[in-house]
Amino acid sequence: KESPVGLGDFVEFKADQFWNQPQSENLVRVLAGYRPKAEGLEEAIRHYRQAYQWCHMTNDHPEYLEKVLESVDLAIRAYPSDGHLWVQAGMVAFKLKKITEAQQYLEKSRTKALTSHVSAVRDLYLARCYDLSH
């Protein structure tokens, strides 16, 4: 029910019986899906999913970037330890020309664990924020 994230339950069925016998609830079994153990992570994923949808499926809406930033910010509030969310919020705020806000998000990501590539991208955006704010 929640593409592109696999947090829902899964359906197990025997394919040979499924196609060769009349539909029966006995042929199908529901298996519980993965549930994150980290507090706030599941909620953050739901907000991030909404941001993803705004960005990739509803980007013809005139205020879609505002909606993306709003959703990523909600994800940050639910799971503030993920530095990638802070970087993405900074990049979206930058694109919206909210330079001070972008700088704040990007600065906050400096205290979080990131790959060297994402850190370099963050630093590029942060440097541009400094250029524009001075």
PDB file of C-alpha atoms in Angstrom:
ATOM      1  CA  LYS A   1       0.000   0.000   0.000  1.00  0.00           C
ATOM      2  CA  GLU A   2       2.939   2.367   0.425  1.00  0.00           C
ATOM      3  CA  SER A   3       5.199   2.256  -2.592  1.00  0.00           C
ATOM      4  CA  PRO A   4       8.127   3.000  -2.857  1.00  0.00           C
ATOM      5  CA  VAL A   5       8.718   1.754   0.696  1.00  0.00           C
ATOM      6  CA  GLY A   6       8.383  -1.890   1.722  1.00  0.00           C
ATOM      7  CA  LEU A   7       6.986  -1.385   5.211  1.00  0.00           C
ATOM      8  CA  GLY A   8       3.701  -3.124   4.641  1.00  0.00           C
ATOM      9  CA  ASP A   9       2.814  -6.744   5.155  1.00  0.00           C
ATOM     10  CA  PHE A  10       3.660  -9.365   2.548  1.00  0.00           C
ATOM     11  CA  VAL A  11       1.430 -11.999   1.005  1.00  0.00           C
ATOM     12  CA  GLU A  12       2.740 -15.539   0.705  1.00  0.00           C
ATOM     13  CA  PHE A  13       1.092 -17.906  -1.726  1.00  0.00           C
ATOM     14  CA  LYS A  14       1.884 -21.089  -3.597  1.00  0.00           C
ATOM     15  CA  ALA A  15       2.024 -19.992  -7.239  1.00  0.00           C
ATOM     16  CA  ASP A  16       1.096 -23.368  -8.727  1.00  0.00           C
ATOM     17  CA  GLN A  17      -1.995 -23.629  -6.532  1.00  0.00           C
ATOM     18  CA  PHE A  18      -2.829 -19.948  -6.910  1.00  0.00           C
ATOM     19  CA  TRP A  19      -3.263 -20.185 -10.686  1.00  0.00           C
ATOM     20  CA  ASN A  20      -4.701 -23.716 -10.907  1.00  0.00           C
ATOM     21  CA  GLN A  21      -7.288 -23.709  -8.143  1.00  0.00           C
ATOM     22  CA  PRO A  22     -10.258 -21.458  -7.412  1.00  0.00           C
ATOM     23  CA  GLN A  23      -9.380 -18.460  -5.290  1.00  0.00           C
ATOM     24  CA  SER A  24      -9.328 -19.371  -1.662  1.00  0.00           C
ATOM     25  CA  GLU A  25      -8.190 -17.576   1.432  1.00  0.00           C
ATOM     26  CA  ASN A  26      -6.487 -20.820   2.433  1.00  0.00           C
ATOM     27  CA  LEU A  27      -4.002 -20.371  -0.409  1.00  0.00           C
ATOM     28  CA  VAL A  28      -2.816 -17.006   0.863  1.00  0.00           C
ATOM     29  CA  ARG A  29      -1.003 -16.178   4.075  1.00  0.00           C
ATOM     30  CA  VAL A  30      -0.076 -12.702   5.313  1.00  0.00           C
ATOM     31  CA  LEU A  31       3.438 -12.263   6.687  1.00  0.00           C
ATOM     32  CA  ALA A  32       4.306  -9.307   8.854  1.00  0.00           C
ATOM     33  CA  GLY A  33       6.692  -6.922   7.116  1.00  0.00           C
ATOM     34  CA  TYR A  34       9.732  -5.206   8.529  1.00  0.00           C
ATOM     35  CA  ARG A  35       9.075  -2.691  11.278  1.00  0.00           C
ATOM     36  CA  PRO A  36      11.937  -0.332  12.121  1.00  0.00           C
ATOM     37  CA  LYS A  37      13.050  -0.521  15.738  1.00  0.00           C
ATOM     38  CA  ALA A  38      14.516   2.997  15.892  1.00  0.00           C
ATOM     39  CA  GLU A  39      12.037   5.380  17.455  1.00  0.00           C
ATOM     40  CA  GLY A  40      10.590   7.784  14.918  1.00  0.00           C
ATOM     41  CA  LEU A  41      12.053   6.056  11.866  1.00  0.00           C
ATOM     42  CA  GLU A  42       8.795   4.612  10.580  1.00  0.00           C
ATOM     43  CA  GLU A  43       7.058   7.982  10.911  1.00  0.00           C
ATOM     44  CA  ALA A  44      10.001   9.683   9.170  1.00  0.00           C
ATOM     45  CA  ILE A  45       9.801   7.193   6.303  1.00  0.00           C
ATOM     46  CA  ARG A  46       6.137   8.001   5.845  1.00  0.00           C
ATOM     47  CA  HIS A  47       6.877  11.740   5.655  1.00  0.00           C
ATOM     48  CA  TYR A  48       9.818  11.127   3.330  1.00  0.00           C
ATOM     49  CA  ARG A  49       7.566   9.028   1.125  1.00  0.00           C
ATOM     50  CA  GLN A  50       5.212  12.004   0.893  1.00  0.00           C
ATOM     51  CA  ALA A  51       8.142  14.250  -0.072  1.00  0.00           C
ATOM     52  CA  TYR A  52       9.156  11.705  -2.723  1.00  0.00           C
ATOM     53  CA  GLN A  53       5.648  11.711  -4.150  1.00  0.00           C
ATOM     54  CA  TRP A  54       5.518  15.506  -4.271  1.00  0.00           C
ATOM     55  CA  CYS A  55       8.914  15.655  -5.936  1.00  0.00           C
ATOM     56  CA  HIS A  56       8.514  12.886  -8.485  1.00  0.00           C
ATOM     57  CA  MET A  57       4.796  12.474  -9.067  1.00  0.00           C
ATOM     58  CA  THR A  58       3.167  15.843  -8.404  1.00  0.00           C
ATOM     59  CA  ASN A  59       5.886  18.233  -9.543  1.00  0.00           C
ATOM     60  CA  ASP A  60       3.485  19.951 -11.924  1.00  0.00           C
ATOM     61  CA  HIS A  61       1.826  21.540  -8.878  1.00  0.00           C
ATOM     62  CA  PRO A  62       3.000  25.168  -8.547  1.00  0.00           C
ATOM     63  CA  GLU A  63       3.908  24.776  -4.864  1.00  0.00           C
ATOM     64  CA  TYR A  64       5.363  21.269  -5.006  1.00  0.00           C
ATOM     65  CA  LEU A  65       8.788  22.297  -3.677  1.00  0.00           C
ATOM     66  CA  GLU A  66       7.162  23.906  -0.638  1.00  0.00           C
ATOM     67  CA  LYS A  67       5.329  20.627  -0.053  1.00  0.00           C
ATOM     68  CA  VAL A  68       8.567  18.655  -0.471  1.00  0.00           C
ATOM     69  CA  LEU A  69      10.327  20.849   2.096  1.00  0.00           C
ATOM     70  CA  GLU A  70       7.381  20.623   4.485  1.00  0.00           C
ATOM     71  CA  SER A  71       7.397  16.813   4.254  1.00  0.00           C
ATOM     72  CA  VAL A  72      11.171  16.489   4.658  1.00  0.00           C
ATOM     73  CA  ASP A  73      11.011  18.832   7.652  1.00  0.00           C
ATOM     74  CA  LEU A  74       8.361  16.584   9.229  1.00  0.00           C
ATOM     75  CA  ALA A  75      10.646  13.607   8.587  1.00  0.00           C
ATOM     76  CA  ILE A  76      13.485  15.474  10.330  1.00  0.00           C
ATOM     77  CA  ARG A  77      11.273  16.172  13.337  1.00  0.00           C
ATOM     78  CA  ALA A  78      10.398  12.486  13.560  1.00  0.00           C
ATOM     79  CA  TYR A  79      13.979  11.230  13.070  1.00  0.00           C
ATOM     80  CA  PRO A  80      16.494  14.049  13.542  1.00  0.00           C
ATOM     81  CA  SER A  81      19.588  11.827  13.629  1.00  0.00           C
ATOM     82  CA  ASP A  82      19.558  11.171   9.869  1.00  0.00           C
ATOM     83  CA  GLY A  83      21.960  13.674   8.313  1.00  0.00           C
ATOM     84  CA  HIS A  84      20.750  12.913   4.808  1.00  0.00           C
ATOM     85  CA  LEU A  85      17.352  14.403   5.619  1.00  0.00           C
ATOM     86  CA  TRP A  86      19.031  17.612   6.788  1.00  0.00           C
ATOM     87  CA  VAL A  87      21.056  17.816   3.573  1.00  0.00           C
ATOM     88  CA  GLN A  88      18.005  17.220   1.411  1.00  0.00           C
ATOM     89  CA  ALA A  89      16.005  19.849   3.279  1.00  0.00           C
ATOM     90  CA  GLY A  90      18.890  22.277   2.767  1.00  0.00           C
ATOM     91  CA  MET A  91      19.035  21.577  -0.955  1.00  0.00           C
ATOM     92  CA  VAL A  92      15.277  22.057  -1.366  1.00  0.00           C
ATOM     93  CA  ALA A  93      15.323  25.265   0.694  1.00  0.00           C
ATOM     94  CA  PHE A  94      18.219  26.472  -1.474  1.00  0.00           C
ATOM     95  CA  LYS A  95      16.223  25.752  -4.624  1.00  0.00           C
ATOM     96  CA  LEU A  96      13.361  27.771  -3.096  1.00  0.00           C
ATOM     97  CA  LYS A  97      15.852  30.624  -2.572  1.00  0.00           C
ATOM     98  CA  LYS A  98      15.408  30.363   1.200  1.00  0.00           C
ATOM     99  CA  ILE A  99      19.128  30.799   1.722  1.00  0.00           C
ATOM    100  CA  THR A 100      19.148  31.361   5.495  1.00  0.00           C
ATOM    101  CA  GLU A 101      16.914  28.336   6.026  1.00  0.00           C
ATOM    102  CA  ALA A 102      19.033  26.243   3.651  1.00  0.00           C
ATOM    103  CA  GLN A 103      22.174  27.245   5.516  1.00  0.00           C
ATOM    104  CA  GLN A 104      20.637  26.225   8.846  1.00  0.00           C
ATOM    105  CA  TYR A 105      19.656  22.783   7.551  1.00  0.00           C
ATOM    106  CA  LEU A 106      23.061  22.231   5.956  1.00  0.00           C
ATOM    107  CA  GLU A 107      24.951  23.411   9.057  1.00  0.00           C
ATOM    108  CA  LYS A 108      22.951  21.002  11.204  1.00  0.00           C
ATOM    109  CA  SER A 109      23.914  18.124   8.913  1.00  0.00           C
ATOM    110  CA  ARG A 110      27.575  18.745   9.789  1.00  0.00           C
ATOM    111  CA  THR A 111      26.982  17.067  13.168  1.00  0.00           C
ATOM    112  CA  LYS A 112      25.553  13.929  11.521  1.00  0.00           C
ATOM    113  CA  ALA A 113      27.161  10.887   9.903  1.00  0.00           C
ATOM    114  CA  LEU A 114      27.317  11.183   6.108  1.00  0.00           C
ATOM    115  CA  THR A 115      29.249   9.525   3.325  1.00  0.00           C
ATOM    116  CA  SER A 116      32.177  11.506   1.939  1.00  0.00           C
ATOM    117  CA  HIS A 117      30.276  12.115  -1.303  1.00  0.00           C
ATOM    118  CA  VAL A 118      27.184  13.506   0.440  1.00  0.00           C
ATOM    119  CA  SER A 119      29.420  15.593   2.707  1.00  0.00           C
ATOM    120  CA  ALA A 120      31.123  17.079  -0.361  1.00  0.00           C
ATOM    121  CA  VAL A 121      27.763  17.905  -1.976  1.00  0.00           C
ATOM    122  CA  ARG A 122      26.588  19.448   1.296  1.00  0.00           C
ATOM    123  CA  ASP A 123      29.753  21.542   1.507  1.00  0.00           C
ATOM    124  CA  LEU A 124      29.224  22.805  -2.037  1.00  0.00           C
ATOM    125  CA  TYR A 125      25.690  23.963  -1.217  1.00  0.00           C
ATOM    126  CA  LEU A 126      26.815  25.389   2.107  1.00  0.00           C
ATOM    127  CA  ALA A 127      29.607  27.363   0.448  1.00  0.00           C
ATOM    128  CA  ARG A 128      27.098  28.795  -2.030  1.00  0.00           C
ATOM    129  CA  CYS A 129      24.827  29.774   0.891  1.00  0.00           C
ATOM    130  CA  TYR A 130      27.747  31.639   2.465  1.00  0.00           C
ATOM    131  CA  ASP A 131      28.407  33.392  -0.868  1.00  0.00           C
ATOM    132  CA  LEU A 132      24.798  34.489  -1.188  1.00  0.00           C
ATOM    133  CA  SER A 133      24.328  35.570   2.419  1.00  0.00           C
ATOM    134  CA  HIS A 134      27.385  37.831   2.593  1.00  0.00           C
TER     135      HIS A 134
END
